[in-house]
XYZ file of C-alpha atoms in Angstrom:
88
model
C -21.174 9.067 6.605
C -20.261 9.131 2.960
C -17.399 7.355 1.184
C -16.512 10.335 -1.133
C -14.698 7.915 -3.560
C -12.515 6.446 -0.780
C -12.364 2.721 -0.272
C -10.541 0.750 2.294
C -8.065 -2.140 2.059
C -6.259 -4.151 4.669
C -2.525 -3.843 4.689
C -0.427 -6.277 6.674
C 3.127 -5.500 7.819
C 5.139 -7.734 10.096
C 2.021 -9.531 11.335
C -0.082 -6.541 12.070
C -3.002 -5.443 9.927
C -4.282 -1.889 9.392
C -7.167 -0.679 7.384
C -6.051 1.925 4.831
C -8.231 4.262 2.890
C -7.342 4.924 -0.781
C -8.774 6.398 -3.940
C -9.176 3.865 -6.720
C -7.989 6.401 -9.397
C -4.948 7.422 -7.494
C -1.518 5.950 -8.074
C -0.491 2.970 -6.002
C 2.299 5.306 -4.751
C -0.338 7.258 -2.870
C -1.693 3.989 -1.297
C 1.836 3.019 -0.411
C 2.286 6.354 1.460
C -0.963 5.815 3.252
C 0.108 2.365 4.338
C 3.585 3.633 5.536
C 1.783 6.361 7.560
C -0.597 3.753 9.026
C 2.393 1.874 10.322
C 4.315 4.998 11.289
C 7.109 4.048 8.851
C 7.459 7.313 6.957
C 10.755 8.145 8.837
C 12.068 4.629 8.957
C 15.559 4.308 7.368
C 14.421 1.746 4.755
C 10.978 3.123 4.056
C 12.028 3.886 0.484
C 12.546 0.191 -0.146
C 9.083 -0.805 0.963
C 6.399 -1.805 -1.638
C 2.894 -3.193 -1.727
C 2.229 -6.777 -2.831
C -0.835 -8.884 -3.386
C -1.444 -11.896 -1.297
C 0.074 -13.964 -4.148
C 3.308 -12.075 -3.785
C 2.937 -9.887 -6.958
C 4.462 -6.477 -6.434
C 2.110 -3.582 -7.357
C 3.516 -0.978 -9.810
C 3.856 2.402 -8.001
C 2.845 4.354 -11.080
C -0.364 2.374 -11.886
C -3.733 3.412 -10.406
C -5.096 1.268 -7.660
C -7.999 0.315 -9.926
C -5.791 -0.587 -12.838
C -3.544 -2.694 -10.467
C -6.717 -4.645 -9.587
C -6.957 -3.266 -6.004
C -10.540 -3.597 -4.793
C -12.162 -2.629 -1.421
C -11.525 -5.134 1.272
C -8.531 -6.862 -0.419
C -5.529 -7.835 1.660
C -2.153 -6.293 0.595
C 1.201 -6.973 2.023
C 3.719 -4.183 2.803
C 7.308 -5.432 2.675
C 10.668 -4.746 0.963
C 10.539 -4.376 -2.741
C 12.293 -6.864 -4.893
C 12.892 -4.198 -7.466
C 13.726 -1.169 -5.170
C 16.305 -3.043 -3.190
C 18.798 -3.205 -6.065
C 22.478 -4.140 -5.537
């Protein structure tokens, strides 16, 4: 079983953890979509407001690559409502 440039992170959402595969050179947006899919949120009414955060509460930039954002295999990320996307 080969990794084929895929790595895995753990994403937590509402107290549930899921392992999510990602490509280090792909944008955070791709990882975010994978995380939404893992939790069956792709058709949720507020799914466009969700973002990924580090354990320290730092929101990851959707347009940055996972590697540039500091995402490493095995890291824990938090899926929750964005502080930026919520707007007013």
